[in-house]
Amino acid sequence: MSNLGKFITLEGVDGAGKTTHIEFIKNYLSDLNVNYVMTREPGGTALGEKLRDILLHDEMSPETETMLMFAARNEHINKVIRPNLMKGAVVISDRFTDATYAYQAGGKGVKDEKIDILKKWVQESLKPDLTFLFDLSVEVSIERLNKTRKLDKFEREDKSFHKNIRKKYLTLAKASSERFCILNSEESIKKIQNQIKLKLDEVVV
């Protein structure tokens, strides 16, 4: 199993700048001639992208939302993540299960225990080797969102929802500090990308 690839996830509150840094990561790995696959959640497969549209725009109960997230994730793991890891590729996913704990548990009150059951069923032993958490104050997050794009249903939620998401992310990071790399998204882009580079060198190179 020594040729198994590395699984890296990107997490954070909305508006934290993940899109900018995804481009940096892609370019950096390309310069190193690292074989990588960039994907996202919800999404990553044809079915997952259909479910993404439903999840981001249709109203539903938090429990239904959670189960649909894991339905998309199951397809994603079986069709994209595991096959590419088995080929030795670096798989980078824009969001993964930490986002479900943050948004559906932290933001919407779904019990962690319910998510734990789905996680164990769908992921089995799979977990990220490294998670970049792009952290940002809620005030700056909302300000950035309102300037940059048409908002989906999660982004339109009130301030307390976003505060609870951030709090949950930081709790997750504290509990799995060996996996998480917290990045202050209010720092300069150059400083953040230097931190990303150092961590990628540790895990990938």
PDB file of C-alpha atoms in Angstrom:
ATOM      1  CA  MET A   1       0.000   0.000   0.000  1.00  0.00           C
ATOM      2  CA  SER A   2       3.036   2.286  -0.062  1.00  0.00           C
ATOM      3  CA  ASN A   3       2.033   3.659  -3.463  1.00  0.00           C
ATOM      4  CA  LEU A   4      -1.363   4.789  -2.177  1.00  0.00           C
ATOM      5  CA  GLY A   5      -1.993   8.435  -3.021  1.00  0.00           C
ATOM      6  CA  LYS A   6      -2.655  11.255  -0.570  1.00  0.00           C
ATOM      7  CA  PHE A   7      -6.093  12.669   0.186  1.00  0.00           C
ATOM      8  CA  ILE A   8      -6.222  16.416   0.892  1.00  0.00           C
ATOM      9  CA  THR A   9      -9.354  18.382   1.716  1.00  0.00           C
ATOM     10  CA  LEU A  10     -10.092  22.106   1.795  1.00  0.00           C
ATOM     11  CA  GLU A  11     -12.609  23.435   4.294  1.00  0.00           C
ATOM     12  CA  GLY A  12     -13.798  26.740   5.653  1.00  0.00           C
ATOM     13  CA  VAL A  13     -16.571  29.256   5.978  1.00  0.00           C
ATOM     14  CA  ASP A  14     -18.043  30.738   2.821  1.00  0.00           C
ATOM     15  CA  GLY A  15     -16.013  33.601   1.400  1.00  0.00           C
ATOM     16  CA  ALA A  16     -12.719  32.396   2.901  1.00  0.00           C
ATOM     17  CA  GLY A  17     -10.925  32.385  -0.458  1.00  0.00           C
ATOM     18  CA  LYS A  18     -10.667  28.685  -1.197  1.00  0.00           C
ATOM     19  CA  THR A  19     -11.128  29.256  -4.933  1.00  0.00           C
ATOM     20  CA  THR A  20      -8.054  31.503  -5.123  1.00  0.00           C
ATOM     21  CA  HIS A  21      -5.911  29.001  -3.258  1.00  0.00           C
ATOM     22  CA  ILE A  22      -7.175  26.014  -5.251  1.00  0.00           C
ATOM     23  CA  GLU A  23      -5.565  27.565  -8.334  1.00  0.00           C
ATOM     24  CA  PHE A  24      -2.301  28.004  -6.431  1.00  0.00           C
ATOM     25  CA  ILE A  25      -2.339  24.369  -5.267  1.00  0.00           C
ATOM     26  CA  LYS A  26      -3.021  23.112  -8.802  1.00  0.00           C
ATOM     27  CA  ASN A  27      -0.183  25.176 -10.240  1.00  0.00           C
ATOM     28  CA  TYR A  28       2.226  24.195  -7.466  1.00  0.00           C
ATOM     29  CA  LEU A  29       1.571  20.474  -7.867  1.00  0.00           C
ATOM     30  CA  SER A  30       1.813  20.769 -11.653  1.00  0.00           C
ATOM     31  CA  ASP A  31       5.213  22.466 -11.310  1.00  0.00           C
ATOM     32  CA  LEU A  32       6.335  19.516  -9.177  1.00  0.00           C
ATOM     33  CA  ASN A  33       4.984  17.038 -11.762  1.00  0.00           C
ATOM     34  CA  VAL A  34       2.703  15.538  -9.128  1.00  0.00           C
ATOM     35  CA  ASN A  35      -0.212  13.519 -10.472  1.00  0.00           C
ATOM     36  CA  TYR A  36      -3.297  15.061  -8.868  1.00  0.00           C
ATOM     37  CA  VAL A  37      -7.079  15.118  -9.203  1.00  0.00           C
ATOM     38  CA  MET A  38      -9.082  18.183  -8.158  1.00  0.00           C
ATOM     39  CA  THR A  39     -12.698  17.579  -7.192  1.00  0.00           C
ATOM     40  CA  ARG A  40     -15.439  19.021  -4.991  1.00  0.00           C
ATOM     41  CA  GLU A  41     -18.356  18.297  -2.702  1.00  0.00           C
ATOM     42  CA  PRO A  42     -21.200  18.126  -3.057  1.00  0.00           C
ATOM     43  CA  GLY A  43     -20.455  17.022  -6.605  1.00  0.00           C
ATOM     44  CA  GLY A  44     -17.482  15.358  -8.211  1.00  0.00           C
ATOM     45  CA  THR A  45     -19.575  12.926 -10.284  1.00  0.00           C
ATOM     46  CA  ALA A  46     -22.448  13.328 -12.749  1.00  0.00           C
ATOM     47  CA  LEU A  47     -24.971  12.288 -10.097  1.00  0.00           C
ATOM     48  CA  GLY A  48     -23.176  14.307  -7.427  1.00  0.00           C
ATOM     49  CA  GLU A  49     -23.442  17.490  -9.505  1.00  0.00           C
ATOM     50  CA  LYS A  50     -27.213  16.965  -9.894  1.00  0.00           C
ATOM     51  CA  LEU A  51     -27.507  16.488  -6.148  1.00  0.00           C
ATOM     52  CA  ARG A  52     -25.342  19.588  -5.612  1.00  0.00           C
ATOM     53  CA  ASP A  53     -27.863  21.738  -7.454  1.00  0.00           C
ATOM     54  CA  ILE A  54     -30.686  20.361  -5.300  1.00  0.00           C
ATOM     55  CA  LEU A  55     -28.703  20.739  -2.075  1.00  0.00           C
ATOM     56  CA  LEU A  56     -27.622  24.326  -2.716  1.00  0.00           C
ATOM     57  CA  HIS A  57     -31.021  25.626  -3.805  1.00  0.00           C
ATOM     58  CA  ASP A  58     -33.941  23.468  -2.623  1.00  0.00           C
ATOM     59  CA  GLU A  59     -35.324  23.745   0.892  1.00  0.00           C
ATOM     60  CA  MET A  60     -35.526  20.490   2.865  1.00  0.00           C
ATOM     61  CA  SER A  61     -35.153  19.200   6.410  1.00  0.00           C
ATOM     62  CA  PRO A  62     -31.610  19.161   7.809  1.00  0.00           C
ATOM     63  CA  GLU A  63     -31.747  15.358   8.088  1.00  0.00           C
ATOM     64  CA  THR A  64     -32.746  14.966   4.427  1.00  0.00           C
ATOM     65  CA  GLU A  65     -29.954  17.367   3.508  1.00  0.00           C
ATOM     66  CA  THR A  66     -27.450  15.279   5.484  1.00  0.00           C
ATOM     67  CA  MET A  67     -28.492  12.026   3.853  1.00  0.00           C
ATOM     68  CA  LEU A  68     -28.340  13.567   0.379  1.00  0.00           C
ATOM     69  CA  MET A  69     -24.854  14.870   1.143  1.00  0.00           C
ATOM     70  CA  PHE A  70     -23.750  11.348   1.980  1.00  0.00           C
ATOM     71  CA  ALA A  71     -25.490   9.901  -1.076  1.00  0.00           C
ATOM     72  CA  ALA A  72     -23.425  12.262  -3.234  1.00  0.00           C
ATOM     73  CA  ARG A  73     -20.337  11.450  -1.137  1.00  0.00           C
ATOM     74  CA  ASN A  74     -20.793   7.709  -1.594  1.00  0.00           C
ATOM     75  CA  GLU A  75     -20.716   8.129  -5.382  1.00  0.00           C
ATOM     76  CA  HIS A  76     -17.780  10.495  -5.083  1.00  0.00           C
ATOM     77  CA  ILE A  77     -15.725   8.118  -2.957  1.00  0.00           C
ATOM     78  CA  ASN A  78     -16.420   5.060  -5.089  1.00  0.00           C
ATOM     79  CA  LYS A  79     -16.033   6.678  -8.506  1.00  0.00           C
ATOM     80  CA  VAL A  80     -13.403   9.372  -7.958  1.00  0.00           C
ATOM     81  CA  ILE A  81     -11.589   9.388  -4.625  1.00  0.00           C
ATOM     82  CA  ARG A  82     -10.746   5.733  -3.966  1.00  0.00           C
ATOM     83  CA  PRO A  83      -9.894   4.807  -7.591  1.00  0.00           C
ATOM     84  CA  ASN A  84      -7.470   7.717  -7.917  1.00  0.00           C
ATOM     85  CA  LEU A  85      -5.874   7.099  -4.516  1.00  0.00           C
ATOM     86  CA  MET A  86      -5.322   3.479  -5.570  1.00  0.00           C
ATOM     87  CA  LYS A  87      -3.494   4.778  -8.660  1.00  0.00           C
ATOM     88  CA  GLY A  88      -1.173   6.800  -6.407  1.00  0.00           C
ATOM     89  CA  ALA A  89      -2.644  10.207  -7.271  1.00  0.00           C
ATOM     90  CA  VAL A  90      -3.039  13.124  -4.895  1.00  0.00           C
ATOM     91  CA  VAL A  91      -6.784  13.724  -4.566  1.00  0.00           C
ATOM     92  CA  ILE A  92      -7.798  17.230  -3.494  1.00  0.00           C
ATOM     93  CA  SER A  93     -11.430  17.819  -2.597  1.00  0.00           C
ATOM     94  CA  ASP A  94     -13.008  21.215  -2.072  1.00  0.00           C
ATOM     95  CA  ARG A  95     -14.988  20.172   1.031  1.00  0.00           C
ATOM     96  CA  PHE A  96     -15.611  16.717   2.469  1.00  0.00           C
ATOM     97  CA  THR A  97     -17.231  15.270   5.615  1.00  0.00           C
ATOM     98  CA  ASP A  98     -15.969  18.026   7.936  1.00  0.00           C
ATOM     99  CA  ALA A  99     -18.310  20.335   6.014  1.00  0.00           C
ATOM    100  CA  THR A 100     -21.274  18.139   6.920  1.00  0.00           C
ATOM    101  CA  TYR A 101     -20.397  18.373  10.600  1.00  0.00           C
ATOM    102  CA  ALA A 102     -19.932  22.142  10.258  1.00  0.00           C
ATOM    103  CA  TYR A 103     -23.016  22.982   8.195  1.00  0.00           C
ATOM    104  CA  GLN A 104     -25.580  20.312   9.030  1.00  0.00           C
ATOM    105  CA  ALA A 105     -24.553  19.703  12.677  1.00  0.00           C
ATOM    106  CA  GLY A 106     -23.071  23.081  13.639  1.00  0.00           C
ATOM    107  CA  GLY A 107     -25.332  25.199  11.468  1.00  0.00           C
ATOM    108  CA  LYS A 108     -28.575  23.229  11.432  1.00  0.00           C
ATOM    109  CA  GLY A 109     -28.527  21.135  14.572  1.00  0.00           C
ATOM    110  CA  VAL A 110     -28.281  17.593  13.200  1.00  0.00           C
ATOM    111  CA  LYS A 111     -26.844  15.346  15.916  1.00  0.00           C
ATOM    112  CA  ASP A 112     -23.174  14.421  15.477  1.00  0.00           C
ATOM    113  CA  GLU A 113     -24.110  10.814  16.236  1.00  0.00           C
ATOM    114  CA  LYS A 114     -26.327  10.611  13.145  1.00  0.00           C
ATOM    115  CA  ILE A 115     -23.512  11.931  10.960  1.00  0.00           C
ATOM    116  CA  ASP A 116     -21.092   9.506  12.642  1.00  0.00           C
ATOM    117  CA  ILE A 117     -23.245   6.557  11.509  1.00  0.00           C
ATOM    118  CA  LEU A 118     -23.373   7.736   7.892  1.00  0.00           C
ATOM    119  CA  LYS A 119     -19.659   8.517   7.901  1.00  0.00           C
ATOM    120  CA  LYS A 120     -18.744   5.037   9.112  1.00  0.00           C
ATOM    121  CA  TRP A 121     -21.032   3.416   6.537  1.00  0.00           C
ATOM    122  CA  VAL A 122     -19.946   5.499   3.539  1.00  0.00           C
ATOM    123  CA  GLN A 123     -16.260   6.131   4.262  1.00  0.00           C
ATOM    124  CA  GLU A 124     -15.233   2.993   6.141  1.00  0.00           C
ATOM    125  CA  SER A 125     -11.517   3.626   6.826  1.00  0.00           C
ATOM    126  CA  LEU A 126     -11.127   6.558   4.413  1.00  0.00           C
ATOM    127  CA  LYS A 127     -10.079   9.875   5.917  1.00  0.00           C
ATOM    128  CA  PRO A 128      -8.058  12.851   4.692  1.00  0.00           C
ATOM    129  CA  ASP A 129      -4.295  12.886   5.190  1.00  0.00           C
ATOM    130  CA  LEU A 130      -4.385  16.682   5.413  1.00  0.00           C
ATOM    131  CA  THR A 131      -7.144  19.269   5.775  1.00  0.00           C
ATOM    132  CA  PHE A 132      -6.584  22.954   5.105  1.00  0.00           C
ATOM    133  CA  LEU A 133      -9.082  24.996   7.124  1.00  0.00           C
ATOM    134  CA  PHE A 134      -9.471  28.513   5.765  1.00  0.00           C
ATOM    135  CA  ASP A 135     -10.617  30.453   8.811  1.00  0.00           C
ATOM    136  CA  LEU A 136     -12.252  33.859   8.662  1.00  0.00           C
ATOM    137  CA  SER A 137     -14.364  36.042  10.926  1.00  0.00           C
ATOM    138  CA  VAL A 138     -18.062  35.888  10.098  1.00  0.00           C
ATOM    139  CA  GLU A 139     -18.253  39.650   9.586  1.00  0.00           C
ATOM    140  CA  VAL A 140     -15.552  39.586   6.887  1.00  0.00           C
ATOM    141  CA  SER A 141     -17.037  36.418   5.382  1.00  0.00           C
ATOM    142  CA  ILE A 142     -20.471  38.033   4.922  1.00  0.00           C
ATOM    143  CA  GLU A 143     -18.936  41.238   3.578  1.00  0.00           C
ATOM    144  CA  ARG A 144     -16.955  39.277   0.963  1.00  0.00           C
ATOM    145  CA  LEU A 145     -19.939  37.155  -0.061  1.00  0.00           C
ATOM    146  CA  ASN A 146     -22.169  40.146  -0.638  1.00  0.00           C
ATOM    147  CA  LYS A 147     -19.550  41.677  -2.933  1.00  0.00           C
ATOM    148  CA  THR A 148     -18.644  38.673  -5.022  1.00  0.00           C
ATOM    149  CA  ARG A 149     -21.533  36.462  -6.121  1.00  0.00           C
ATOM    150  CA  LYS A 150     -25.166  35.420  -6.168  1.00  0.00           C
ATOM    151  CA  LEU A 151     -25.719  33.602  -2.889  1.00  0.00           C
ATOM    152  CA  ASP A 152     -26.905  30.015  -2.471  1.00  0.00           C
ATOM    153  CA  LYS A 153     -29.270  29.005   0.360  1.00  0.00           C
ATOM    154  CA  PHE A 154     -26.453  28.379   2.852  1.00  0.00           C
ATOM    155  CA  GLU A 155     -24.725  31.671   2.115  1.00  0.00           C
ATOM    156  CA  ARG A 156     -28.028  33.530   2.632  1.00  0.00           C
ATOM    157  CA  GLU A 157     -28.416  32.216   6.192  1.00  0.00           C
ATOM    158  CA  ASP A 158     -28.162  34.642   9.127  1.00  0.00           C
ATOM    159  CA  LYS A 159     -25.062  35.601  11.066  1.00  0.00           C
ATOM    160  CA  SER A 160     -25.626  33.121  13.907  1.00  0.00           C
ATOM    161  CA  PHE A 161     -25.700  30.230  11.399  1.00  0.00           C
ATOM    162  CA  HIS A 162     -22.310  31.254  10.028  1.00  0.00           C
ATOM    163  CA  LYS A 163     -20.885  31.767  13.531  1.00  0.00           C
ATOM    164  CA  ASN A 164     -21.959  28.250  14.486  1.00  0.00           C
ATOM    165  CA  ILE A 165     -20.301  26.837  11.363  1.00  0.00           C
ATOM    166  CA  ARG A 166     -17.025  28.557  12.168  1.00  0.00           C
ATOM    167  CA  LYS A 167     -17.193  27.404  15.784  1.00  0.00           C
ATOM    168  CA  LYS A 168     -17.799  23.805  14.687  1.00  0.00           C
ATOM    169  CA  TYR A 169     -14.913  23.885  12.221  1.00  0.00           C
ATOM    170  CA  LEU A 170     -12.540  25.129  14.928  1.00  0.00           C
ATOM    171  CA  THR A 171     -13.788  22.427  17.306  1.00  0.00           C
ATOM    172  CA  LEU A 172     -13.134  19.766  14.659  1.00  0.00           C
ATOM    173  CA  ALA A 173      -9.664  21.181  14.019  1.00  0.00           C
ATOM    174  CA  LYS A 174      -8.802  21.107  17.722  1.00  0.00           C
ATOM    175  CA  ALA A 175      -9.948  17.481  18.005  1.00  0.00           C
ATOM    176  CA  SER A 176      -7.870  16.400  14.981  1.00  0.00           C
ATOM    177  CA  SER A 177      -4.945  18.806  15.173  1.00  0.00           C
ATOM    178  CA  GLU A 178      -2.581  16.293  13.522  1.00  0.00           C
ATOM    179  CA  ARG A 179      -4.685  16.469  10.341  1.00  0.00           C
ATOM    180  CA  PHE A 180      -5.764  20.105  10.232  1.00  0.00           C
ATOM    181  CA  CYS A 181      -3.736  23.089   9.085  1.00  0.00           C
ATOM    182  CA  ILE A 182      -5.589  26.270  10.055  1.00  0.00           C
ATOM    183  CA  LEU A 183      -4.987  29.219   7.738  1.00  0.00           C
ATOM    184  CA  ASN A 184      -5.981  32.759   8.682  1.00  0.00           C
ATOM    185  CA  SER A 185      -7.791  34.009   5.583  1.00  0.00           C
ATOM    186  CA  GLU A 186      -7.329  37.616   6.654  1.00  0.00           C
ATOM    187  CA  GLU A 187      -3.571  37.298   6.125  1.00  0.00           C
ATOM    188  CA  SER A 188      -2.028  38.245   2.774  1.00  0.00           C
ATOM    189  CA  ILE A 189      -2.474  35.772  -0.079  1.00  0.00           C
ATOM    190  CA  LYS A 190       1.292  35.379  -0.309  1.00  0.00           C
ATOM    191  CA  LYS A 191       1.627  34.472   3.379  1.00  0.00           C
ATOM    192  CA  ILE A 192      -1.219  31.951   3.173  1.00  0.00           C
ATOM    193  CA  GLN A 193       0.241  30.351   0.072  1.00  0.00           C
ATOM    194  CA  ASN A 194       3.664  30.045   1.687  1.00  0.00           C
ATOM    195  CA  GLN A 195       2.013  28.113   4.524  1.00  0.00           C
ATOM    196  CA  ILE A 196       0.160  25.907   2.021  1.00  0.00           C
ATOM    197  CA  LYS A 197       3.397  25.210   0.166  1.00  0.00           C
ATOM    198  CA  LEU A 198       5.247  24.169   3.346  1.00  0.00           C
ATOM    199  CA  LYS A 199       2.454  21.799   4.324  1.00  0.00           C
ATOM    200  CA  LEU A 200       2.176  20.297   0.837  1.00  0.00           C
ATOM    201  CA  ASP A 201       5.929  19.696   0.857  1.00  0.00           C
ATOM    202  CA  GLU A 202       5.526  17.732   4.093  1.00  0.00           C
ATOM    203  CA  VAL A 203       2.639  15.582   2.904  1.00  0.00           C
ATOM    204  CA  VAL A 204       3.033  15.209  -0.846  1.00  0.00           C
ATOM    205  CA  VAL A 205       6.644  15.646  -1.905  1.00  0.00           C
TER     206      VAL A 205
END
